[in-house]
Coordinates of C-alpha atoms and ligand atoms in Angstrom, one line a residue:
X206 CA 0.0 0.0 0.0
X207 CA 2.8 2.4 1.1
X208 CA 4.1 1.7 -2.3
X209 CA 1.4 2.7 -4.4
X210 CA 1.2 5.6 -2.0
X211 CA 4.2 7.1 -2.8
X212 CA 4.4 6.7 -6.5
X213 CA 1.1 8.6 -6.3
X214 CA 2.7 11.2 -4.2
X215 CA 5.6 11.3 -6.1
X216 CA 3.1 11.5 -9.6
X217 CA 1.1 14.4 -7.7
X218 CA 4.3 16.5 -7.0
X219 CA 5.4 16.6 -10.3
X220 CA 2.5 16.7 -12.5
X221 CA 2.3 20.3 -10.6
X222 CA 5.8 21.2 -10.9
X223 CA 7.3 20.4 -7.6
X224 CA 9.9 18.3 -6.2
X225 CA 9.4 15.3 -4.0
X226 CA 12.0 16.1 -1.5
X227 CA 11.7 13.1 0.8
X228 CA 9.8 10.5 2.4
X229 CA 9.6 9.9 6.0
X230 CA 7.6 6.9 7.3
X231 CA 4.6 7.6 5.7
X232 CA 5.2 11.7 5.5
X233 CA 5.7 13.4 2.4
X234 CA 7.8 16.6 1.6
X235 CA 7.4 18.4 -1.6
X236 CA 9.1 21.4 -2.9
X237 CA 8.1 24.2 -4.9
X238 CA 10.4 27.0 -6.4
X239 CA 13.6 25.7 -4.8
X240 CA 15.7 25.0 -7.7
X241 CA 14.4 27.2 -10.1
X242 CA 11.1 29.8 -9.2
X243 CA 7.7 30.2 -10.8
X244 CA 5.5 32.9 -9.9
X245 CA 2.8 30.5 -9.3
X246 CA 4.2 28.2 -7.3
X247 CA 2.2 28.8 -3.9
X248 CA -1.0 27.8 -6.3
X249 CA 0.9 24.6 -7.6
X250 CA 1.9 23.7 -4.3
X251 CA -1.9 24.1 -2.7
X252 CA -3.3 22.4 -5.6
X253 CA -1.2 19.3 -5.4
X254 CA -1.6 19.1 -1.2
X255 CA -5.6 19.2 -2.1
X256 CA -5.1 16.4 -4.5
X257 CA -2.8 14.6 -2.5
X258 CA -5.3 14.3 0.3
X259 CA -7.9 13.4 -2.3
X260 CA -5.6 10.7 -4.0
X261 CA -5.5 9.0 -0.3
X262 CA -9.3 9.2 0.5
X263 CA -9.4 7.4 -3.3
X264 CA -6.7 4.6 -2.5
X265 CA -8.8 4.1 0.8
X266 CA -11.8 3.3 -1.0
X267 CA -10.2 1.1 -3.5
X268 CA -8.7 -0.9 -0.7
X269 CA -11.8 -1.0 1.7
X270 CA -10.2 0.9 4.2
X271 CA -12.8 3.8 4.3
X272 CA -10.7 5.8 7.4
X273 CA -7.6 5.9 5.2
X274 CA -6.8 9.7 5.1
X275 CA -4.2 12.1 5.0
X276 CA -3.9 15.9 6.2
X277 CA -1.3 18.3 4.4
X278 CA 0.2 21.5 5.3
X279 CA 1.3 24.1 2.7
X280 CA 4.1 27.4 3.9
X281 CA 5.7 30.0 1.6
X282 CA 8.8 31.9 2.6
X283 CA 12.3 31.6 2.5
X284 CA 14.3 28.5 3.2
X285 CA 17.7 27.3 2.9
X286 CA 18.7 25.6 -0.1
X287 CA 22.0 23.3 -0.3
X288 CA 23.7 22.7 -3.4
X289 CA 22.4 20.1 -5.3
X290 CA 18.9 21.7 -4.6
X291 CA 15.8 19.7 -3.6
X292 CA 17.4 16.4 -5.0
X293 CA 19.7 15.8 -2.2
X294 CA 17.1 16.8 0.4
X295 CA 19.0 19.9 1.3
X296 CA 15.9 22.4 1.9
X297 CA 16.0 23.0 5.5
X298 CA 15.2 25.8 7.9
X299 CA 12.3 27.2 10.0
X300 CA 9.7 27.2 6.6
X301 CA 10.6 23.3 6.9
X302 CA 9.6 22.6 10.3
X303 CA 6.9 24.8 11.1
X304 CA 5.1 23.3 7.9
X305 CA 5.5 20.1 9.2
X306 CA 3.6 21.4 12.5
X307 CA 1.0 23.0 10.3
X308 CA 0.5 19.7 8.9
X309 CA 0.3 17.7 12.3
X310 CA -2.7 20.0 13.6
X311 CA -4.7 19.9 10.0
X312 CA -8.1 17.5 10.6
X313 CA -7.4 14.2 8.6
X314 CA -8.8 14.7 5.2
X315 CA -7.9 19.0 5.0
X316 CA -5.4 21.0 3.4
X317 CA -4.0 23.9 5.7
X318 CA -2.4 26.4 4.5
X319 CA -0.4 30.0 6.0
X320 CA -1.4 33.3 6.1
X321 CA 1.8 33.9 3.0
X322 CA 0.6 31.0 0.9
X323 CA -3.4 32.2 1.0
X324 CA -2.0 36.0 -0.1
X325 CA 0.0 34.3 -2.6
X326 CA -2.4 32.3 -4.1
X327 CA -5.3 34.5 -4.4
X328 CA -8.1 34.0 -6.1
X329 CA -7.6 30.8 -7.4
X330 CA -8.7 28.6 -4.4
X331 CA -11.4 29.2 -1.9
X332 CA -9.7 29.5 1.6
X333 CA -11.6 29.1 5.1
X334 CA -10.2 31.0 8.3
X335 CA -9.7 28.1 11.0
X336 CA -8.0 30.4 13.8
X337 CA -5.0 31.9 15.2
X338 CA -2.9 28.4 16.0
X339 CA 0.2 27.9 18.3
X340 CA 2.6 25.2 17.1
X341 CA 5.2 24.1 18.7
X342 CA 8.6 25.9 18.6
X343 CA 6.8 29.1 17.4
X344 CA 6.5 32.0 20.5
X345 CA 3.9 33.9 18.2
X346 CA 0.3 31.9 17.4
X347 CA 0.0 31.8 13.6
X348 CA -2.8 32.3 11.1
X349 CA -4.2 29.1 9.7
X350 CA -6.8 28.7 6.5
X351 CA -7.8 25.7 5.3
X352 CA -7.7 25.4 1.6
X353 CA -11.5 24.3 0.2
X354 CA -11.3 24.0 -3.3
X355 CA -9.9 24.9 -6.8
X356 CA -12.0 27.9 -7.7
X357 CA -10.7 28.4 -11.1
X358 CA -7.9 27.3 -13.4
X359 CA -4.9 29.9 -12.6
X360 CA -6.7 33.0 -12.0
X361 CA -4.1 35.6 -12.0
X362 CA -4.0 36.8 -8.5
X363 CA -5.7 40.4 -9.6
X364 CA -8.4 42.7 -8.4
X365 CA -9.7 41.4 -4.9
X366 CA -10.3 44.1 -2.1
X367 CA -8.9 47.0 -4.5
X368 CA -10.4 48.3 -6.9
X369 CA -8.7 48.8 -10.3
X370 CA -6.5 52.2 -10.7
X371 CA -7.5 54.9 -13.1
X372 CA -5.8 53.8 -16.7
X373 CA -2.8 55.4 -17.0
X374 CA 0.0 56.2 -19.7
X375 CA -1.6 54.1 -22.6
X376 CA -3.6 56.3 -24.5
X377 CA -1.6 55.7 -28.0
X378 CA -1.5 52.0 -27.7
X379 CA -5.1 52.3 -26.7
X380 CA -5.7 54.7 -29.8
X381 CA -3.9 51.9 -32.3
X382 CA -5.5 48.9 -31.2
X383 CA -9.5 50.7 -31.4
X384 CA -8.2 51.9 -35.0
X385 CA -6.9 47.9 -35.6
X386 CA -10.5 47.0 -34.5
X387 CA -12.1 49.4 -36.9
X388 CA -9.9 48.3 -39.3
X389 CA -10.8 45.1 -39.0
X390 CA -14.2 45.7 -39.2
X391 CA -13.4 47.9 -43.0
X392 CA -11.8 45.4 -44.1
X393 CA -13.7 42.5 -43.6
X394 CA -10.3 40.3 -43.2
X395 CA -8.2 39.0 -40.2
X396 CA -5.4 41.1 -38.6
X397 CA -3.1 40.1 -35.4
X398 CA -2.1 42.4 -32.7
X399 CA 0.3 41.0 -30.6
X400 CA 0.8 42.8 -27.2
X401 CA 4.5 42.2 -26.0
X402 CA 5.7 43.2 -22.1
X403 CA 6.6 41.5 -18.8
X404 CA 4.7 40.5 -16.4
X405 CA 2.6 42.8 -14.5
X406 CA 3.5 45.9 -17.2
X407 CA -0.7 45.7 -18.3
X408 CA -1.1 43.7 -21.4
X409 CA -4.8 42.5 -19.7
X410 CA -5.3 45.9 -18.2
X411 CA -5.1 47.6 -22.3
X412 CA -7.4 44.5 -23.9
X413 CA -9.5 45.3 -20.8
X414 CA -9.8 49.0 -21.7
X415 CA -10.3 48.1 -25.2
X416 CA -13.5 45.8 -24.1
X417 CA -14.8 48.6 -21.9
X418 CA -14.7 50.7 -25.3
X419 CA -16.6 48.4 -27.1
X420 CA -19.4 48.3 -24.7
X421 CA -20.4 52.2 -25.7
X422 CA -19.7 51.9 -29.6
X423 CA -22.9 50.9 -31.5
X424 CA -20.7 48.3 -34.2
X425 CA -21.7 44.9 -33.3
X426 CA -18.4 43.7 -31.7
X427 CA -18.2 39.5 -31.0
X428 CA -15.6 39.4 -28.0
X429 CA -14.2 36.4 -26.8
X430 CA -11.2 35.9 -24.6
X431 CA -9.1 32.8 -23.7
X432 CA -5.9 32.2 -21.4
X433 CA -3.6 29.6 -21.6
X434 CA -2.6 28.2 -18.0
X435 CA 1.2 28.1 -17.0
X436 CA 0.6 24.2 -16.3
X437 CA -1.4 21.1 -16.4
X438 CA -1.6 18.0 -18.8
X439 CA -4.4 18.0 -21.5
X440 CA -5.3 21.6 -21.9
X441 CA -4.5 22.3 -25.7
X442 CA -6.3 24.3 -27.1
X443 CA -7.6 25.6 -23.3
X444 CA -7.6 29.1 -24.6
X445 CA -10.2 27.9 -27.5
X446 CA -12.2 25.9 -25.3
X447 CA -12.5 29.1 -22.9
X448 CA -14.1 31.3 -25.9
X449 CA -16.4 28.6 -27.0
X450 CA -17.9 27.7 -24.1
X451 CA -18.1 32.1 -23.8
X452 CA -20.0 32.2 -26.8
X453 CA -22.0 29.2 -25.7
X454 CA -23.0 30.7 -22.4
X455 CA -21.5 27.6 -20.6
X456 CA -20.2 28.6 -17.4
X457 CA -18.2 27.3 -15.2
X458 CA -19.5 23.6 -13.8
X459 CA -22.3 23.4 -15.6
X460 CA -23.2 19.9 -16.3
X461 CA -22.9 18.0 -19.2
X462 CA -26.5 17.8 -20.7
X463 CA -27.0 21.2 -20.3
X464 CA -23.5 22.4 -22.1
X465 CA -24.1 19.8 -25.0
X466 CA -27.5 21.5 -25.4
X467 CA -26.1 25.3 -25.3
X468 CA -23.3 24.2 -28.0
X469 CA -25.9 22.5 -30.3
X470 CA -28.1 25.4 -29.9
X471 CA -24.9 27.9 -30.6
X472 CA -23.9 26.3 -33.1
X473 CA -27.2 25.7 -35.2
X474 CA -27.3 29.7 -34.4
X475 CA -24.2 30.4 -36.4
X476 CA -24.0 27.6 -39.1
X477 CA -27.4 27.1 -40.8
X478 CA -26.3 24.7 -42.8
X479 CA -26.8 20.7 -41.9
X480 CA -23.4 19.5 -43.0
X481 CA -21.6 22.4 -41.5
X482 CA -23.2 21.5 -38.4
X483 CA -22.1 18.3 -38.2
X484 CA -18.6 18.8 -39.3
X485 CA -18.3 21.5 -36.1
X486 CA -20.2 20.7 -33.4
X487 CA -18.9 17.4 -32.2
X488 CA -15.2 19.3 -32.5
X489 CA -16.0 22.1 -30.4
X490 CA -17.6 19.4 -28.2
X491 CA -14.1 18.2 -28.2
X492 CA -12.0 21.1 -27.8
X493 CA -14.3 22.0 -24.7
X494 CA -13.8 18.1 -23.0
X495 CA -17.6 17.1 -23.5
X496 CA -16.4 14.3 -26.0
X497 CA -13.6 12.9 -27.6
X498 CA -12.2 14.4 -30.4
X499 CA -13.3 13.1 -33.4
X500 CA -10.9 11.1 -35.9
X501 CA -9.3 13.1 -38.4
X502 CA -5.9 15.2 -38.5
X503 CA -5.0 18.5 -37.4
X504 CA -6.2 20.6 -40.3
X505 CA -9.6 19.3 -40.1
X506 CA -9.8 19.9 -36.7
X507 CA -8.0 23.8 -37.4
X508 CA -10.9 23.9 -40.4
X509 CA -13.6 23.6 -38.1
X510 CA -12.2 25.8 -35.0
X511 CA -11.6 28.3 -38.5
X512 CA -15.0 27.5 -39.9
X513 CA -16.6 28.6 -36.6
X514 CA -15.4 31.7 -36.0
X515 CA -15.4 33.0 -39.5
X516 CA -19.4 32.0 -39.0
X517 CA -19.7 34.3 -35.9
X518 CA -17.7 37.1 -38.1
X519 CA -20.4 36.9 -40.6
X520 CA -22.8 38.7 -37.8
X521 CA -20.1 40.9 -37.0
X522 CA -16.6 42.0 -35.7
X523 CA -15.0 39.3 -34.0
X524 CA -12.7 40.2 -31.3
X525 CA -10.8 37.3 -29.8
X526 CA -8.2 37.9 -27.4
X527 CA -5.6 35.3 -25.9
X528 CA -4.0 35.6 -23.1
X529 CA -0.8 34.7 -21.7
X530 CA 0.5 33.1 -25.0
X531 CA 3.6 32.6 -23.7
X532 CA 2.0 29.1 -22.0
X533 CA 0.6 28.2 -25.2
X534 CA 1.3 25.1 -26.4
X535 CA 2.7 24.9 -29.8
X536 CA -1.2 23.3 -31.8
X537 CA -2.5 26.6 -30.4
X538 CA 0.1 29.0 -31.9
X539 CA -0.3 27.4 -35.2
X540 CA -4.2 27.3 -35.1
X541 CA -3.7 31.3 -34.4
X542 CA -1.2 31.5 -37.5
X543 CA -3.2 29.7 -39.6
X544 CA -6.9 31.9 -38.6
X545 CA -4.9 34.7 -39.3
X546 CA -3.6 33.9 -42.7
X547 CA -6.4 32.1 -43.8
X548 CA -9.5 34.7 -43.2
X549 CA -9.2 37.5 -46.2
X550 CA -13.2 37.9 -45.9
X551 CA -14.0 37.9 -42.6
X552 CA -13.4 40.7 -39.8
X553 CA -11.5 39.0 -37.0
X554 CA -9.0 41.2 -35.0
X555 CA -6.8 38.7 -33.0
X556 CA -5.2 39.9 -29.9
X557 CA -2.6 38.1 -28.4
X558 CA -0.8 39.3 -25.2
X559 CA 2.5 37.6 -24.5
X560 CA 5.5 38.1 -22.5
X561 CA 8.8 38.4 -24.4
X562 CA 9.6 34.6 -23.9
X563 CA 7.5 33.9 -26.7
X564 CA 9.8 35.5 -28.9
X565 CA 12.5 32.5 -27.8
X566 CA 10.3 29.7 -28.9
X567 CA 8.9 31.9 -32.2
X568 CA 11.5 34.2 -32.9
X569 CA 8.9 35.2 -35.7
X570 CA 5.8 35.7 -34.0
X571 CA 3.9 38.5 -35.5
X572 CA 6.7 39.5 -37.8
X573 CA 6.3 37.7 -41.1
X574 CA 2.9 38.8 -42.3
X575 CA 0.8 41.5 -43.6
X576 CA -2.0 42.8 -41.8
X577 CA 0.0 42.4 -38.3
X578 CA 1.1 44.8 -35.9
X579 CA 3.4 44.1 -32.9
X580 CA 3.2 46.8 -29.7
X581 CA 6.5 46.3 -26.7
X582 CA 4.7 47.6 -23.9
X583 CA 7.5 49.3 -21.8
X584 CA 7.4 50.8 -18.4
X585 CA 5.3 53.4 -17.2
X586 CA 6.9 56.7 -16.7
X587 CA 7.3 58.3 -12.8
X588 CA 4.3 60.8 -13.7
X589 CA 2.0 57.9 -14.4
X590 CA 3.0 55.7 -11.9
X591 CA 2.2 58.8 -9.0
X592 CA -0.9 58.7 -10.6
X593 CA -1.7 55.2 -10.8
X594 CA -0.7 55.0 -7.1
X595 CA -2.4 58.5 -5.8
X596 CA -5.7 57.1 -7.7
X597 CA -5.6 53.4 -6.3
X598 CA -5.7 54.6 -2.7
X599 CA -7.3 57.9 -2.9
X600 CA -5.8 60.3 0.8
X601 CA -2.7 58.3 1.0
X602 CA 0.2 60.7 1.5
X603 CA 2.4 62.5 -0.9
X604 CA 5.5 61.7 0.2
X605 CA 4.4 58.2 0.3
X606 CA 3.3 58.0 -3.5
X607 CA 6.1 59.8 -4.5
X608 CA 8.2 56.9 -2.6
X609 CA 6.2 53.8 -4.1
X610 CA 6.1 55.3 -7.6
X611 CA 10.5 55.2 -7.4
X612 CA 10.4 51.4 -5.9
X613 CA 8.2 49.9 -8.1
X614 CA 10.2 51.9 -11.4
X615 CA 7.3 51.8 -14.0
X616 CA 5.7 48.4 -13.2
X617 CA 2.0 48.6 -12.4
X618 CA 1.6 45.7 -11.1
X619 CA 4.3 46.0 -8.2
X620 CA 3.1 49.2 -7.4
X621 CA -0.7 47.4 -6.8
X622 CA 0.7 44.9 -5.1
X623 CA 2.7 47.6 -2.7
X624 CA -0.7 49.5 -1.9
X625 CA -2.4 46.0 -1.4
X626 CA 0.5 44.8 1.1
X627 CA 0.2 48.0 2.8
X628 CA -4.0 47.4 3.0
X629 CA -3.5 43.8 4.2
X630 CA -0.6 44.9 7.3
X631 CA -3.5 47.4 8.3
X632 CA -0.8 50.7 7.7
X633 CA -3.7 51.6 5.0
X634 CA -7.2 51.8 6.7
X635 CA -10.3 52.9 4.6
X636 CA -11.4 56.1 5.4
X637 CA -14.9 58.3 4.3
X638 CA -14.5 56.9 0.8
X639 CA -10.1 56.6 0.5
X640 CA -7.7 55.7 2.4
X641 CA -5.9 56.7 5.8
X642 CA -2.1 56.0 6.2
X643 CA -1.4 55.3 10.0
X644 CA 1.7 52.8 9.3
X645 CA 5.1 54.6 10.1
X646 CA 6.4 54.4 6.5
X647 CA 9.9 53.0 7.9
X648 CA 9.1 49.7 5.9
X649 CA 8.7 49.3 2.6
X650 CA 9.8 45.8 1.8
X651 CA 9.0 44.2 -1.3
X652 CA 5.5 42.3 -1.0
X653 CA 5.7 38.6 -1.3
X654 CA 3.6 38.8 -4.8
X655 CA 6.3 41.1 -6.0
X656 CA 9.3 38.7 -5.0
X657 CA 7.8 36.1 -6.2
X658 CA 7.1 37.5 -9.6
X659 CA 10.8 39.0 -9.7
X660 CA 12.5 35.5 -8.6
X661 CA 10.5 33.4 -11.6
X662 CA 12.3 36.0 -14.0
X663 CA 15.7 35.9 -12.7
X664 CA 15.1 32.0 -12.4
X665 CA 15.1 31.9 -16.3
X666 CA 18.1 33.4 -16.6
X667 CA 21.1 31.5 -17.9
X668 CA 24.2 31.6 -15.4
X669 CA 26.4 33.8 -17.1
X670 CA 23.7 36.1 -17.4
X671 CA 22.8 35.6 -13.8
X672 CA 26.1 36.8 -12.6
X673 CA 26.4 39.9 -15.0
X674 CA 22.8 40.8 -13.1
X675 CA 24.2 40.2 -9.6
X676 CA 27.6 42.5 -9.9
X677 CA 25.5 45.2 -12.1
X678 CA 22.6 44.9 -9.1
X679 CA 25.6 46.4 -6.5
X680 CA 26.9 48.9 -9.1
X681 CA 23.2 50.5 -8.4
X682 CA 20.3 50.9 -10.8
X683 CA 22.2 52.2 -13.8
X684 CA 25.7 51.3 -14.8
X685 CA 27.5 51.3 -17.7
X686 CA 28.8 48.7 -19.8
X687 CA 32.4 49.3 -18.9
X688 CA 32.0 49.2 -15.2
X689 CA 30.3 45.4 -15.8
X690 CA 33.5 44.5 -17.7
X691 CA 35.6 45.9 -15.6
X692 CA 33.9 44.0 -12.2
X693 CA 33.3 40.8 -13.9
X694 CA 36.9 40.7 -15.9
X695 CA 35.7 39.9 -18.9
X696 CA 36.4 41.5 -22.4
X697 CA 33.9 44.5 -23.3
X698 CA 32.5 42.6 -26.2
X699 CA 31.3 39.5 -23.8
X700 CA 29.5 41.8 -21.5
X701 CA 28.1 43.7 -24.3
X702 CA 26.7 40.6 -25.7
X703 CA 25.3 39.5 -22.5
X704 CA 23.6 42.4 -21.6
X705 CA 22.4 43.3 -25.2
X706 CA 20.3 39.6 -24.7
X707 CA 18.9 41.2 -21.0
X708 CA 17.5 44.0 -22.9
X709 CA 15.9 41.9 -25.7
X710 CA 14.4 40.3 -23.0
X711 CA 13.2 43.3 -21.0
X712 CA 15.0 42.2 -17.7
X713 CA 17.3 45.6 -18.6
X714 CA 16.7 48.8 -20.5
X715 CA 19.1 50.9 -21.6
X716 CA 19.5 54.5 -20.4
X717 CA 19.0 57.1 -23.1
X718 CA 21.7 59.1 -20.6
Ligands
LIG1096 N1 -1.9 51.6 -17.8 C1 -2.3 51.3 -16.6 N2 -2.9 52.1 -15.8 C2 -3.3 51.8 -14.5 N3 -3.2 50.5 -14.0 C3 -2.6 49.6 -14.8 C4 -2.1 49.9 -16.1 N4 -1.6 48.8 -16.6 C5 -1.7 47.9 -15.6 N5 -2.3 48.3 -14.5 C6 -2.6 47.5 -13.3 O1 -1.5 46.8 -13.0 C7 -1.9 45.4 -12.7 C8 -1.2 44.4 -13.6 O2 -1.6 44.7 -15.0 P1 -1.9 43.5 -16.0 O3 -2.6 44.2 -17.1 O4 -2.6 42.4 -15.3 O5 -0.5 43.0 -16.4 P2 0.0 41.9 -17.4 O6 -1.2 41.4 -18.1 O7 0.9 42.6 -18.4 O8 0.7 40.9 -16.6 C9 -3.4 45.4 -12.8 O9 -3.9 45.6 -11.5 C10 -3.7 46.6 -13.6 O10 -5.0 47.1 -13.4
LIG1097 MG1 -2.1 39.4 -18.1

């Protein structure tokens, strides 16, 4: 039994990304972001502990032993990682044990979880407050939640208790993509937008203020929008399924009946004709996991997804915007290569916001055809991002803003998720309609979110590129190429080359001084 146990564990673990650390009698440890960091990896972790406990209840049945059940405990912070990483079992430290506690006080059958992991997660999983808890070896009582259940795939931790920000410094990529959409609609012909930037520098925020347009223009406007996850087996084409089931009116678990009847009922709506029918409808089935996909290759399966859309266009504008295309698999970026080439007489305006990785798997993407336009969203200047932050948390001090806007040097998100740490440590407290500072000021450190975020990045980084960062990191927050050189003892060229590659992928900019 123990053995089936821990190959399931192990399974578990890495299907989400982590490490199986160790085993110890019948105790698991997994590790998330210790050799190399995502930004999601409090989510991963939560997720696997939930199914781990699940996977257990499951073995008990199959093995008649209905009390079989096991409790997990999930903690983010900082530990100590040996050389050799997670594979020699050298992640130790105060993380280590006092997750192990956590674990020992969770009811069998529950996933508990810290107060850090719960703010890193977000919206993703619905979390229950169980109490302030003292475990042993700790002097303070800590905050326990116990995680309920997967909400959503990978909702981007966004929005919660704070409202969004007044838009800010876009209004020319905002101009160029309404006039792409117009465009579009002249035309009567596909075009591609692709939206390039880092994380958190507001590709979703500009397609969000191009939807919010669309809602006061009188143009019929089809809008559909689509993410791909950053994980998880079996979700080609995720982004796809997403915008049919939108178009469907399927939400989110509705049953199967009731989603096989809303397709059939969509579809007979935008294909009149009998064959057509036939030929799509039991692939979108496919594409949104109500059936299996039907026999046939790839292009049949592209002509259909093609097929449909170009149907909807025939009412209208459609709008279809992918998210986070940097996860896509590679079926998805050809489908969107292919819909793009192949509709010259249907308005379609693809969107497709991406983070400069992309451009290392296609170093093409957007480039090689007519009728596409590629926008590098770059940071925010220091005027915007005093406004961003004065309008997010209306009555917070001057000096303050002024202070946040220089940390967080043109990133929006870092500077949301500064005024959202400083709401959640209580130095922010509503107030007649804003805000009311009452913390001292004297820390600003960087918000977990924002670390996390920050670590996945460098984490990609090859190692010589890693050290060039560390040394130019201590010659302060501009530096010349020279002084690089110079510190790492290398020839000019080689750190030019280096650093020429951080640029092209927006970890550095270069100084117009
Ligand atoms: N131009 C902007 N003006 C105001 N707030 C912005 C702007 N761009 C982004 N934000 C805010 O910053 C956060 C991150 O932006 P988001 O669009 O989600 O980034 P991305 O999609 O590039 O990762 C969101 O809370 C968003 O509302
Ligand atoms: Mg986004």
């Amino acid at each position: 039994m123990l053995t089936r146990y821990y190959e399931r564990c192990r399974e578990i673990i890495d299907r989400h990304g982590g490490t199986t650390d160790k085993f110890i009698g019948d105790a698991v440890m997994g590790v998330w972001g210790a050799v190399a960091a995502h930004e999601d990896d409090a989510e991963r972790a939560t997720r696997a502990a939930l199914e781990l406990v699940d996977m257990v209840a499951g073995l008990g049945a199959d093995l008649g032993i209905a009390e079989l059940a096991a409790r997990a405990g999930v903690l983010s912070g900082e530990a100590s990682v040996g050389s050799g990483g997670n594979a020699q079992g050298l992640v130790v430290g105060d993380l280590v044990n006092t997750a192990s506690r956590l674990q020992s006080i969770a009811e069998p059958g529950t996933v508990f979880v810290g107060e850090a992991t719960k703010g890193l997660v977000g919206a993703a999983i619905e979390f229950k407050a169980v109490g302030e808890h003292h475990v042993k070896g700790k002097d303070l009582a800590v905050a326990v939640y116990q995680a309920m259940r997967v909400i959503a795939i990978s909702t981007p931790r966004r929005g919660g208790e704070l409202a969004d920000g007044p838009f800010v410094g876009r209004d020319d990529e905002l101009r160029m993509l309404k006039d792409q959409l117009h465009a579009t609609g002249r035309e009567g012909r596909a075009r591609m937008v692709s939206i390039i930037g880092e994380g958190g520098i507001g590709k979703t925020r500009l397609s969000q203020e191009l939807v919010r347009y669309i809602d006061g223009i009188k143009e019929d406007i089809y809008y559909h929008n689509g993410r791909s996850p950053s994980y998880g087996d079996g979700v080609t084409f995720w982004a796809l399924g997403e915008m049919i089931r939108q178009r469907a009116g399927i939400v989110e678990g509705e049953d199967a009946a009731k989603s096989r009847i809303k397709l059939r009922t969509m579809v007979a709506d935008f294909t009149p004709d009998d064959e057509d029918q036939k030929w799509i409808e039991p692939r979108l089935a496919a594409v949104i996991g109500l059936a299996p996909m039907p026999p046939g290759d790839r292009s049949e399966l592209f002509g259909a997804l093609r097929s449909f859309f170009q149907s909807v266009a025939n009412r209208g504008t459609v709008l279809m915007v992918f998210e986070d295309l940097h996860w896509a698999d590679e079926g998805l970026l050809d489908f969107i290569d292919e819909l793009v080439e192949r509709t010259t007489s249907h308005p379609i305006l693809v969107v497709c916001l991406t983070r400069p990785e992309l451009l290392e798997r296609r170093p093409t993407w957007g480039a090689s055809r007519k009728r596409t336009l590629t926008m590098h969203l770059s940071r925010l200047d220091e005027d915007s991002m005093r406004a961003l932050v004065a309008g997010l948390a209306p009555g917070i001090p001057e000096d303050l803003v002024v202070r946040i806007a220089d940390r967080t040097a043109g990133v929006p998100l870092h500077a949301v998720e500064f005024v959202r740490m400083l709401l959640n440590t209580a130095q922010l407290v509503p107030a007649g309609g804003g805000f009311e500072f009452i913390g001292s000021g004297d820390d600003l450190s960087i918000p977990d979110t924002v670390n996390a975020i920050i670590g996945a990045r460098l984490d990609r980084l090859e190692p010589d590129e890693l050290a060039i960062i560390q040394d130019a990191a201590v010659l302060g927050l501009t530096f010349t190429i020279t002084d690089v050189a110079a510190m790492r003892g290398i020839p000019l060229a080689d750190a030019e080359s280096v650093l020429r590659e951080l640029v092209r992928r927006e970890i550095l900019e270069v100084d117009e001084d």
